[in-house]
Amino acid sequence: MFAVVVSLVLLSAEAGSIRGREEGRTIAVKDVQADLQDAMEAVLRGDSASKRVANIEARVWQTFQALPKNEVGRLAPRGVRYLVHSYFMKEHGWLIKGLDPHGNQDEVSDVQDASILQDKAPALVESLLEARRSNHGLALNDVVTMIATLERLIFDESSTLLQAAYNFNGVSMDGSVEQKSVHDVLTSYLLLFQLGNKGNLTDARLHRALKARVSQRDDWLVVDEFQRDAVLNHDFAKQSRSNPFDSSDIVEELAHGYGKWQNTECRQMKDDLMELDSDGDGRIPIGKFYGRSDNTKYQFTESLQYLQDIGALDESGSEKKVRISNYLQGPSNCIASSTYYSICCLSECDGLLNELEAKIGAPTVDPMHLLRLVGNMSSSTVDTPRQLPVFMAQRLKSIADQNGGGVPLHGRLFSEWLHYAFPNECPYPHILEAKTLTPSHWANKKVSVEPETRSELASTAAEEEDSLPKEIVWSSQEVLHVQETKKRSTSVFRTIMQLAVLLAVLRAAIGNWATLRSMVAPTKGKKCDDFQLPF
């Protein structure tokens, strides 16, 4: 009886409801599709939205084609999550809270876990949950609209900063604005944007003092140039001087382009790091990492513990080394953390993988074909064409053998291979706690070390410098990031149902056995009741 009751409970839960849905209701695929589109279109309105949707689709459709689909040709939740996360990291450098890096873990969050959707678009979250429960999946237009919706919600957050920027400069948002005031408002907005959660949106005196102080720095000229270019581009696009200043449109352009604009700093830092890499393998001896003189532009101060926790510290040799690509993608290089997202260095590796996705158009690929494609791909530090070493070709073949004959583009083992093909662009795929890759995890932790400690670490490391070339030790642990894993509840349900069937068969067999025994057993003597089944 217990097995049958549990089976019925699990069956009810499997086909049950989420908030606002009638218990046991069967949802048609077309209803899920309509609900999802309605929820997203409630956020997106106007001609500019339709243009953004078209622009996003042009950037993601080839990746969509290369991801594994469900039985109806749609993306399952893991594929949706990958596509959304990849788009924002590549296009904006946005690390959206709730869609944190997966850390090569088996269990990852879903798109509906993004905190901004939970807070700003609960109806959309409901529709996504419905789509997941029905195994419906998302079509290309669903994913594109989802990305546009997230983008729109994040842009809308800028309106609060814009209102504060107007107030700090004594300007009304309703009236006309003089040219000088335009630039004052926008520079105030960018300062608030850079401060993120640390910004004060009510104290005008504090803001003016801070703005006067930072305006004396050399890099402030670059910020001012950024907003002036945005105004000029906006005026040119409008082709009209009757209303040249539309603050909300310009602020949207600033927010949209800020990630790529600030990535110039990331590229300069990368060039600086590469000067410390004498072997050209994407790794810096820890002594050189900490041994920068005080008059250099970049001082690298992160602690050994931080570098280890984010996977940037290579301890395989006698001397510790820092992996350049892992360090650049680390949370200490993220800026402008808001309630819902942080802006980090753009992912060059995502761009390389997107290039492969466009050329292959499938989740897996023949290893030799993949080798030829990568041999003709360039990056900011790799020229083409090039002949990859024999051991790299052998490794691709090994990955294919481990995965049924083809190399999964979105697997951990190929990510490891890609790291050695592009060591300065693609991070080594350590298996980490995902939270260690987020700025929020380090917000209240000590990340940097004091100058005296850095000097001591640098001098100690210099004595241990290892000049021998390091042989690559390949990992054997595969993780398929976009493949759906079987849910535990499903396997438990199936097991209990099988047990229930087995118990029913046993009941029938025991009944038949008892009947047969009563027919042949002697009538006198003690009744045999030593053996009793527990049901």
Coordinates of C-alpha atoms in Angstrom, one line a residue:
M1 CA 0.0 0.0 0.0
F2 CA 2.8 2.4 0.9
A3 CA 4.5 2.0 -2.6
V4 CA 1.2 2.6 -4.3
V5 CA 0.5 5.8 -2.3
V6 CA 4.0 7.2 -2.9
S7 CA 3.7 6.5 -6.6
L8 CA 0.4 8.4 -6.7
V9 CA 1.9 11.3 -4.8
L10 CA 4.9 11.5 -7.2
L11 CA 2.7 11.2 -10.2
S12 CA 0.6 14.1 -8.9
A13 CA 3.7 16.2 -8.3
E14 CA 5.0 15.4 -11.8
A15 CA 1.9 16.5 -13.5
G16 CA 0.9 19.1 -10.9
S17 CA 0.9 22.8 -10.8
I18 CA 3.0 25.9 -10.0
R19 CA 1.6 29.0 -8.4
G20 CA -1.5 30.3 -10.1
R21 CA -2.2 27.1 -12.0
E22 CA -5.1 24.7 -11.4
E23 CA -4.0 21.4 -9.8
G24 CA -3.6 18.6 -12.3
R25 CA -4.4 20.8 -15.3
T26 CA -2.9 19.6 -18.6
I27 CA -1.2 22.5 -20.5
A28 CA -1.1 22.3 -24.3
V29 CA 2.2 23.2 -26.0
K30 CA 0.5 26.1 -27.8
D31 CA -0.8 27.5 -24.5
V32 CA 2.8 27.5 -23.0
Q33 CA 4.1 29.2 -26.1
A34 CA 1.4 31.9 -26.0
D35 CA 1.9 32.5 -22.3
L36 CA 5.7 32.8 -22.7
Q37 CA 5.4 35.3 -25.6
D38 CA 2.7 37.3 -23.8
A39 CA 4.9 37.6 -20.7
M40 CA 7.9 38.8 -22.6
E41 CA 6.0 41.1 -24.9
A42 CA 4.6 42.8 -21.8
V43 CA 8.1 44.1 -21.2
L44 CA 9.0 44.9 -24.8
R45 CA 7.1 47.6 -26.6
G46 CA 7.8 50.0 -29.4
D47 CA 9.7 50.1 -32.7
S48 CA 13.1 50.3 -30.9
A49 CA 12.3 47.0 -29.2
S50 CA 11.6 45.3 -32.5
K51 CA 14.9 46.6 -33.9
R52 CA 16.8 45.3 -30.8
V53 CA 15.1 41.8 -31.2
A54 CA 16.2 41.7 -34.8
N55 CA 19.8 42.7 -33.8
I56 CA 20.0 40.1 -31.1
E57 CA 18.7 37.3 -33.4
A58 CA 21.4 38.1 -35.9
R59 CA 24.0 37.6 -33.2
V60 CA 22.7 34.3 -31.7
W61 CA 20.9 32.3 -34.3
Q62 CA 24.1 30.4 -35.4
T63 CA 24.8 29.5 -31.8
F64 CA 21.2 28.3 -31.5
Q65 CA 21.7 26.0 -34.4
A66 CA 24.8 24.5 -32.8
L67 CA 23.2 23.6 -29.5
P68 CA 21.5 20.2 -28.8
K69 CA 17.7 20.3 -29.1
N70 CA 14.8 18.3 -27.5
E71 CA 12.6 16.0 -29.5
V72 CA 10.6 19.0 -30.9
G73 CA 13.6 20.9 -32.0
R74 CA 13.7 23.4 -29.1
L75 CA 16.3 24.3 -26.6
A76 CA 16.0 22.7 -23.1
P77 CA 16.8 24.9 -20.0
R78 CA 20.5 24.2 -20.0
G79 CA 20.9 25.3 -23.6
V80 CA 18.8 28.4 -23.0
R81 CA 21.0 29.3 -20.0
Y82 CA 24.2 28.9 -22.0
L83 CA 22.9 31.0 -24.9
V84 CA 21.7 33.9 -22.6
H85 CA 24.9 33.9 -20.4
S86 CA 27.2 33.7 -23.5
Y87 CA 25.4 36.6 -25.2
F88 CA 25.6 39.0 -22.3
M89 CA 29.3 38.1 -21.5
K90 CA 30.3 38.5 -25.2
E91 CA 28.3 41.6 -26.1
H92 CA 28.2 43.6 -22.8
G93 CA 30.5 41.9 -20.3
W94 CA 27.4 41.6 -18.1
L95 CA 27.4 38.9 -15.4
I96 CA 23.8 38.6 -14.5
K97 CA 23.1 37.6 -10.9
G98 CA 21.4 34.2 -10.8
L99 CA 23.1 33.3 -14.1
D100 CA 26.6 33.0 -12.6
P101 CA 29.4 31.0 -14.2
H102 CA 28.8 27.3 -13.9
G103 CA 32.2 26.5 -12.6
N104 CA 32.0 23.2 -14.6
Q105 CA 29.5 21.8 -12.0
D106 CA 26.8 19.3 -13.0
E107 CA 24.1 21.4 -11.2
V108 CA 23.5 24.9 -12.6
S109 CA 20.8 27.5 -12.3
D110 CA 18.1 28.2 -14.9
V111 CA 17.3 31.5 -16.7
Q112 CA 14.3 32.0 -14.4
D113 CA 16.7 32.1 -11.5
A114 CA 18.0 35.5 -12.6
S115 CA 17.2 37.9 -9.8
I116 CA 16.0 40.7 -12.0
L117 CA 13.3 38.4 -13.6
Q118 CA 12.3 37.2 -10.1
D119 CA 11.8 40.8 -9.0
K120 CA 10.6 42.6 -12.2
A121 CA 8.9 40.0 -14.3
P122 CA 7.3 37.3 -12.2
A123 CA 4.8 36.4 -14.9
L124 CA 7.7 35.6 -17.2
V125 CA 9.2 33.4 -14.5
E126 CA 5.9 31.5 -14.2
S127 CA 5.8 30.9 -17.9
L128 CA 9.4 29.7 -18.0
L129 CA 8.6 27.3 -15.2
E130 CA 5.6 26.1 -17.1
A131 CA 7.7 25.5 -20.2
R132 CA 10.2 23.5 -18.2
R133 CA 7.6 21.3 -16.5
S134 CA 5.9 20.5 -19.8
N135 CA 9.3 19.7 -21.5
H136 CA 8.3 22.3 -24.1
G137 CA 11.6 24.0 -24.5
L138 CA 12.2 27.4 -26.2
A139 CA 12.3 28.1 -29.9
L140 CA 14.8 30.6 -31.4
N141 CA 12.3 33.5 -31.3
D142 CA 11.5 32.7 -27.6
V143 CA 15.2 32.8 -26.7
V144 CA 15.8 36.0 -28.6
T145 CA 12.8 37.7 -27.0
M146 CA 14.1 36.4 -23.6
I147 CA 17.5 38.1 -24.1
A148 CA 15.8 41.3 -25.3
T149 CA 13.6 41.2 -22.2
L150 CA 16.5 40.9 -19.8
E151 CA 18.3 43.7 -21.7
R152 CA 15.3 45.9 -21.4
L153 CA 14.8 45.3 -17.7
I154 CA 18.5 46.1 -17.1
F155 CA 18.3 49.3 -19.2
D156 CA 15.2 50.3 -17.3
E157 CA 17.2 50.2 -14.1
S158 CA 19.2 53.1 -15.5
S159 CA 16.3 55.5 -15.2
T160 CA 16.8 55.7 -11.4
L161 CA 20.4 56.7 -12.0
L162 CA 19.4 59.2 -14.6
Q163 CA 16.8 60.9 -12.4
A164 CA 19.5 61.2 -9.7
A165 CA 21.9 62.7 -12.2
Y166 CA 19.4 65.4 -13.2
N167 CA 18.7 66.2 -9.5
F168 CA 22.4 66.5 -8.7
N169 CA 22.9 69.0 -11.5
G170 CA 19.7 71.1 -10.7
V171 CA 18.1 70.2 -14.0
S172 CA 14.5 69.1 -14.6
M173 CA 13.8 66.1 -16.8
D174 CA 10.6 67.8 -18.1
G175 CA 12.1 70.9 -19.6
S176 CA 14.7 71.7 -22.3
V177 CA 18.3 71.2 -21.5
E178 CA 21.3 73.4 -22.5
Q179 CA 24.3 71.7 -24.1
K180 CA 26.6 72.1 -21.1
S181 CA 24.0 70.7 -18.8
V182 CA 23.6 67.7 -21.1
H183 CA 27.2 66.8 -20.6
D184 CA 27.0 67.5 -16.8
V185 CA 24.1 65.2 -16.5
L186 CA 25.6 62.4 -18.5
T187 CA 29.0 62.5 -16.7
S188 CA 27.1 62.4 -13.4
Y189 CA 25.2 59.4 -14.7
L190 CA 28.4 57.6 -15.7
L191 CA 29.9 58.2 -12.3
L192 CA 26.9 56.8 -10.6
F193 CA 26.9 53.9 -13.0
Q194 CA 30.5 53.1 -12.2
L195 CA 29.9 53.3 -8.4
G196 CA 27.1 50.7 -8.7
N197 CA 25.7 49.7 -5.3
K198 CA 28.2 52.0 -3.6
G199 CA 26.7 55.1 -5.2
N200 CA 24.7 57.6 -3.1
L201 CA 21.6 58.8 -5.0
T202 CA 20.4 61.4 -2.6
D203 CA 23.4 63.5 -1.3
A204 CA 24.1 66.2 -4.0
R205 CA 26.9 67.8 -2.0
L206 CA 28.7 64.4 -1.7
H207 CA 28.2 63.7 -5.4
R208 CA 29.6 67.1 -6.5
A209 CA 32.7 66.7 -4.3
L210 CA 33.3 63.2 -5.6
K211 CA 32.8 64.4 -9.2
A212 CA 35.3 67.3 -8.7
R213 CA 37.9 64.9 -7.3
V214 CA 37.7 62.2 -10.0
S215 CA 37.6 64.8 -12.8
Q216 CA 41.2 65.6 -11.9
R217 CA 42.3 62.1 -12.8
D218 CA 43.8 61.3 -16.2
D219 CA 41.2 58.6 -17.0
W220 CA 38.3 60.9 -16.4
L221 CA 39.0 62.5 -19.8
V222 CA 38.3 59.1 -21.4
V223 CA 34.9 59.0 -19.5
D224 CA 34.0 62.4 -20.7
E225 CA 34.9 61.6 -24.3
F226 CA 32.7 58.5 -24.1
Q227 CA 29.6 60.4 -23.2
R228 CA 30.3 63.2 -25.8
D229 CA 30.7 60.6 -28.5
A230 CA 27.3 59.1 -27.5
V231 CA 25.6 62.5 -27.8
L232 CA 27.1 63.1 -31.2
N233 CA 26.1 59.6 -32.4
H234 CA 22.6 60.2 -31.1
D235 CA 22.2 63.5 -32.8
F236 CA 23.5 62.1 -36.1
A237 CA 21.1 59.1 -35.9
K238 CA 18.1 61.4 -35.2
Q239 CA 19.0 63.6 -38.2
S240 CA 17.0 66.4 -36.5
R241 CA 18.0 69.4 -34.4
S242 CA 14.4 70.1 -33.2
N243 CA 14.9 67.9 -30.2
P244 CA 18.5 66.9 -30.2
F245 CA 18.7 65.7 -26.6
D246 CA 16.6 62.6 -25.6
S247 CA 18.2 61.7 -22.3
S248 CA 16.6 58.2 -22.0
D249 CA 17.8 57.2 -25.5
I250 CA 21.3 58.4 -24.9
V251 CA 21.5 56.7 -21.5
E252 CA 20.4 53.5 -23.1
E253 CA 23.2 53.8 -25.6
L254 CA 25.7 54.5 -22.9
A255 CA 24.5 51.4 -20.9
H256 CA 24.5 49.3 -24.0
G257 CA 28.0 50.3 -25.1
Y258 CA 29.7 50.7 -21.7
G259 CA 30.8 47.1 -21.5
K260 CA 32.7 47.2 -24.8
W261 CA 34.0 50.7 -24.1
Q262 CA 35.5 49.8 -20.7
N263 CA 36.9 46.5 -22.1
T264 CA 39.7 48.7 -23.5
E265 CA 41.1 48.7 -19.9
C266 CA 40.9 44.8 -19.9
R267 CA 42.9 44.6 -23.2
Q268 CA 45.5 47.0 -21.8
M269 CA 45.8 44.9 -18.7
K270 CA 46.1 41.7 -20.8
D271 CA 48.9 43.2 -22.8
D272 CA 50.7 44.2 -19.5
L273 CA 50.3 40.6 -18.2
M274 CA 51.6 39.0 -21.4
E275 CA 54.8 41.0 -21.1
L276 CA 55.5 39.0 -17.9
D277 CA 55.0 35.7 -19.7
S278 CA 58.4 34.9 -21.0
D279 CA 57.4 31.4 -22.2
G280 CA 54.4 32.5 -24.1
D281 CA 52.1 29.8 -22.6
G282 CA 49.6 32.1 -20.9
R283 CA 51.2 31.7 -17.5
I284 CA 53.1 34.1 -15.3
P285 CA 55.5 33.1 -12.6
I286 CA 54.1 34.3 -9.3
G287 CA 57.3 36.2 -8.6
K288 CA 56.9 38.3 -11.6
F289 CA 53.1 38.7 -10.9
Y290 CA 53.9 40.3 -7.5
G291 CA 57.2 41.9 -8.4
R292 CA 55.9 44.9 -10.3
S293 CA 57.5 48.2 -9.5
D294 CA 55.5 51.0 -7.9
N295 CA 55.7 53.2 -11.0
T296 CA 53.9 50.8 -13.4
K297 CA 50.3 51.3 -14.4
Y298 CA 49.0 48.0 -13.1
Q299 CA 49.8 46.6 -9.7
F300 CA 48.5 43.0 -9.2
T301 CA 47.6 42.6 -5.6
E302 CA 45.2 39.7 -5.4
S303 CA 46.1 37.1 -2.7
L304 CA 47.2 33.6 -3.3
Q305 CA 44.0 32.3 -1.8
Y306 CA 41.9 34.4 -4.2
L307 CA 43.9 33.2 -7.2
Q308 CA 43.5 29.6 -6.1
D309 CA 39.8 29.9 -5.4
I310 CA 39.0 31.3 -8.8
G311 CA 41.2 28.8 -10.7
A312 CA 43.9 31.3 -11.8
L313 CA 46.7 29.7 -9.8
D314 CA 48.6 26.9 -11.5
E315 CA 50.4 24.8 -8.9
S316 CA 51.4 21.9 -11.0
G317 CA 55.1 22.7 -11.2
S318 CA 57.7 23.6 -8.6
E319 CA 56.8 27.3 -9.0
K320 CA 53.3 28.7 -8.7
K321 CA 52.1 30.5 -11.9
V322 CA 49.1 32.7 -12.7
R323 CA 47.0 31.8 -15.7
I324 CA 46.4 35.1 -17.6
S325 CA 43.0 34.2 -19.1
N326 CA 41.6 32.9 -15.8
Y327 CA 42.8 36.0 -14.0
L328 CA 41.2 38.4 -16.5
Q329 CA 37.9 36.7 -16.2
G330 CA 38.0 36.8 -12.4
P331 CA 35.6 38.8 -10.3
S332 CA 38.3 41.2 -9.1
N333 CA 38.2 42.7 -12.6
C334 CA 34.5 43.3 -12.6
I335 CA 33.2 46.8 -12.1
A336 CA 29.9 48.7 -11.7
S337 CA 28.2 46.0 -9.7
S338 CA 24.5 46.8 -9.4
T339 CA 21.7 45.0 -7.7
Y340 CA 21.2 42.7 -10.7
Y341 CA 24.4 42.5 -12.6
S342 CA 28.1 43.3 -12.7
I343 CA 30.2 44.4 -15.7
C344 CA 33.3 42.3 -16.3
C345 CA 35.9 41.9 -19.0
L346 CA 34.4 40.7 -22.2
S347 CA 34.9 37.0 -22.9
E348 CA 37.2 36.6 -25.9
C349 CA 36.8 32.8 -25.6
D350 CA 33.0 33.0 -26.0
G351 CA 33.7 34.9 -29.2
L352 CA 36.0 32.1 -30.5
L353 CA 33.5 29.4 -29.6
N354 CA 30.7 31.4 -31.3
E355 CA 32.9 31.4 -34.4
L356 CA 33.1 27.6 -34.3
E357 CA 29.4 27.3 -33.7
A358 CA 28.7 29.3 -36.8
K359 CA 31.0 27.2 -38.9
I360 CA 29.9 23.8 -37.5
G361 CA 26.2 24.3 -36.8
A362 CA 25.9 21.2 -34.7
P363 CA 26.6 20.2 -31.1
T364 CA 29.4 17.7 -32.0
V365 CA 32.0 17.6 -34.7
D366 CA 34.6 15.3 -36.3
P367 CA 37.9 15.9 -34.5
M368 CA 40.0 16.3 -37.7
H369 CA 37.5 18.8 -39.2
L370 CA 37.6 20.7 -35.9
L371 CA 41.4 20.7 -35.9
R372 CA 41.4 22.3 -39.4
L373 CA 38.9 24.9 -38.4
V374 CA 40.9 25.9 -35.2
G375 CA 44.1 26.0 -37.2
N376 CA 42.6 28.8 -39.3
M377 CA 41.2 30.8 -36.4
S378 CA 42.9 33.9 -35.1
S379 CA 42.7 35.9 -31.9
S380 CA 44.2 39.1 -30.6
T381 CA 47.4 37.0 -29.8
V382 CA 47.3 34.2 -32.3
D383 CA 47.9 34.6 -36.0
T384 CA 46.7 32.2 -38.8
P385 CA 47.3 29.9 -40.5
R386 CA 49.1 27.7 -38.0
Q387 CA 49.9 24.0 -37.7
L388 CA 48.9 22.7 -34.3
P389 CA 51.2 20.1 -32.7
V390 CA 50.5 16.4 -33.2
F391 CA 49.7 15.9 -29.5
M392 CA 46.8 18.4 -29.9
A393 CA 45.4 16.4 -32.8
Q394 CA 45.7 13.2 -30.7
R395 CA 44.0 14.8 -27.8
L396 CA 41.0 15.8 -30.0
K397 CA 40.7 12.3 -31.2
S398 CA 40.8 11.0 -27.6
I399 CA 38.0 13.4 -26.6
A400 CA 35.9 12.2 -29.5
D401 CA 36.5 8.6 -28.6
Q402 CA 35.3 9.3 -25.0
N403 CA 32.1 10.9 -26.4
G404 CA 30.9 8.4 -28.9
G405 CA 33.0 9.6 -32.0
G406 CA 32.4 13.3 -32.0
V407 CA 33.9 16.2 -30.0
P408 CA 31.1 18.1 -28.0
L409 CA 31.7 21.8 -28.5
H410 CA 30.2 22.6 -25.1
G411 CA 32.0 20.1 -23.0
R412 CA 34.7 20.6 -20.3
L413 CA 37.3 18.5 -22.2
F414 CA 37.1 20.6 -25.3
S415 CA 37.3 23.8 -23.1
E416 CA 40.5 22.4 -21.7
W417 CA 41.8 21.8 -25.2
L418 CA 40.8 25.3 -26.3
H419 CA 42.7 26.7 -23.4
Y420 CA 45.9 25.2 -24.7
A421 CA 45.1 26.4 -28.2
F422 CA 44.3 29.9 -27.0
P423 CA 46.0 30.2 -23.6
N424 CA 45.6 34.0 -23.4
E425 CA 41.9 34.0 -24.3
C426 CA 40.3 30.8 -22.9
P427 CA 40.4 30.1 -19.2
Y428 CA 41.4 26.7 -17.9
P429 CA 38.1 24.9 -17.0
H430 CA 38.7 24.0 -13.3
I431 CA 35.8 22.4 -11.5
L432 CA 35.1 25.1 -8.9
E433 CA 32.4 26.3 -6.6
A434 CA 30.4 28.6 -8.9
K435 CA 30.0 31.3 -6.2
T436 CA 33.7 31.9 -6.1
L437 CA 33.5 33.3 -9.6
T438 CA 31.0 36.0 -8.7
P439 CA 31.8 39.5 -7.4
S440 CA 29.2 39.2 -4.6
H441 CA 31.1 36.3 -3.0
W442 CA 34.2 38.5 -2.5
A443 CA 32.3 41.7 -1.6
N444 CA 33.1 41.5 2.1
K445 CA 36.3 39.4 1.9
K446 CA 39.9 40.5 1.8
V447 CA 41.2 40.0 -1.7
S448 CA 44.4 41.9 -1.9
V449 CA 47.7 41.6 0.0
E450 CA 49.9 44.4 1.4
P451 CA 52.9 45.6 -0.5
E452 CA 55.3 44.1 2.1
T453 CA 53.7 40.7 1.6
R454 CA 53.8 41.0 -2.2
S455 CA 57.5 41.8 -2.0
E456 CA 58.2 38.8 0.2
L457 CA 56.2 36.5 -2.1
A458 CA 58.0 37.9 -5.1
S459 CA 61.5 37.3 -3.7
T460 CA 60.7 33.9 -2.4
A461 CA 59.2 32.8 -5.7
A462 CA 62.2 34.1 -7.6
E463 CA 64.4 31.6 -5.8
E464 CA 62.2 28.7 -6.8
E465 CA 61.8 29.7 -10.5
D466 CA 61.3 26.7 -12.7
S467 CA 62.8 27.0 -16.2
L468 CA 61.8 23.4 -17.4
P469 CA 59.0 23.2 -19.9
K470 CA 55.8 21.7 -18.5
E471 CA 54.2 18.7 -20.0
I472 CA 50.4 18.9 -20.3
V473 CA 48.5 16.5 -18.1
W474 CA 45.1 16.1 -19.7
S475 CA 42.0 15.7 -17.6
S476 CA 39.6 12.8 -18.0
Q477 CA 36.6 14.3 -16.3
E478 CA 34.0 15.4 -18.8
V479 CA 31.1 17.8 -18.1
L480 CA 28.6 18.5 -20.8
H481 CA 27.4 22.0 -20.0
V482 CA 24.3 22.1 -22.3
Q483 CA 23.1 18.5 -22.0
E484 CA 20.1 18.0 -19.8
T485 CA 20.7 15.7 -16.8
K486 CA 18.1 13.2 -15.7
K487 CA 16.2 14.5 -12.7
R488 CA 16.5 12.6 -9.5
S489 CA 12.8 12.7 -9.0
T490 CA 12.1 11.0 -12.3
S491 CA 14.4 8.1 -11.5
V492 CA 13.0 7.7 -8.0
F493 CA 9.5 7.7 -9.4
R494 CA 10.4 5.1 -11.9
T495 CA 12.1 2.9 -9.2
I496 CA 9.0 3.1 -6.9
M497 CA 6.7 2.2 -9.7
Q498 CA 8.8 -0.8 -10.5
L499 CA 8.8 -1.8 -6.9
A500 CA 5.0 -1.5 -6.8
V501 CA 4.7 -3.7 -9.9
L502 CA 7.1 -6.2 -8.3
L503 CA 5.1 -6.3 -5.0
A504 CA 1.9 -6.9 -7.0
V505 CA 3.5 -9.8 -8.8
L506 CA 4.8 -11.2 -5.4
R507 CA 1.3 -10.9 -3.9
A508 CA -0.2 -12.9 -6.8
A509 CA 2.6 -15.5 -6.5
I510 CA 2.2 -15.8 -2.8
G511 CA -1.6 -16.1 -3.1
N512 CA -1.2 -18.9 -5.6
W513 CA 1.4 -20.6 -3.5
A514 CA -0.9 -20.5 -0.4
T515 CA -3.8 -21.8 -2.3
L516 CA -1.7 -24.7 -3.7
R517 CA -0.3 -25.5 -0.2
S518 CA -3.8 -25.6 1.4
M519 CA -4.8 -28.1 -1.3
V520 CA -1.9 -30.5 -0.6
A521 CA -1.2 -29.9 3.2
P522 CA -2.3 -32.4 5.8
T523 CA -5.5 -31.4 7.8
K524 CA -4.1 -32.2 11.2
G525 CA -1.1 -30.8 12.9
K526 CA 0.1 -27.2 13.5
K527 CA -0.7 -24.5 10.9
C528 CA 2.4 -23.2 9.3
D529 CA 2.4 -19.4 9.9
D530 CA 6.1 -18.8 10.5
F531 CA 6.6 -17.0 7.1
Q532 CA 4.6 -13.7 6.7
L533 CA 5.2 -11.0 4.1
P534 CA 5.2 -7.5 5.6
F535 CA 2.1 -6.3 3.6

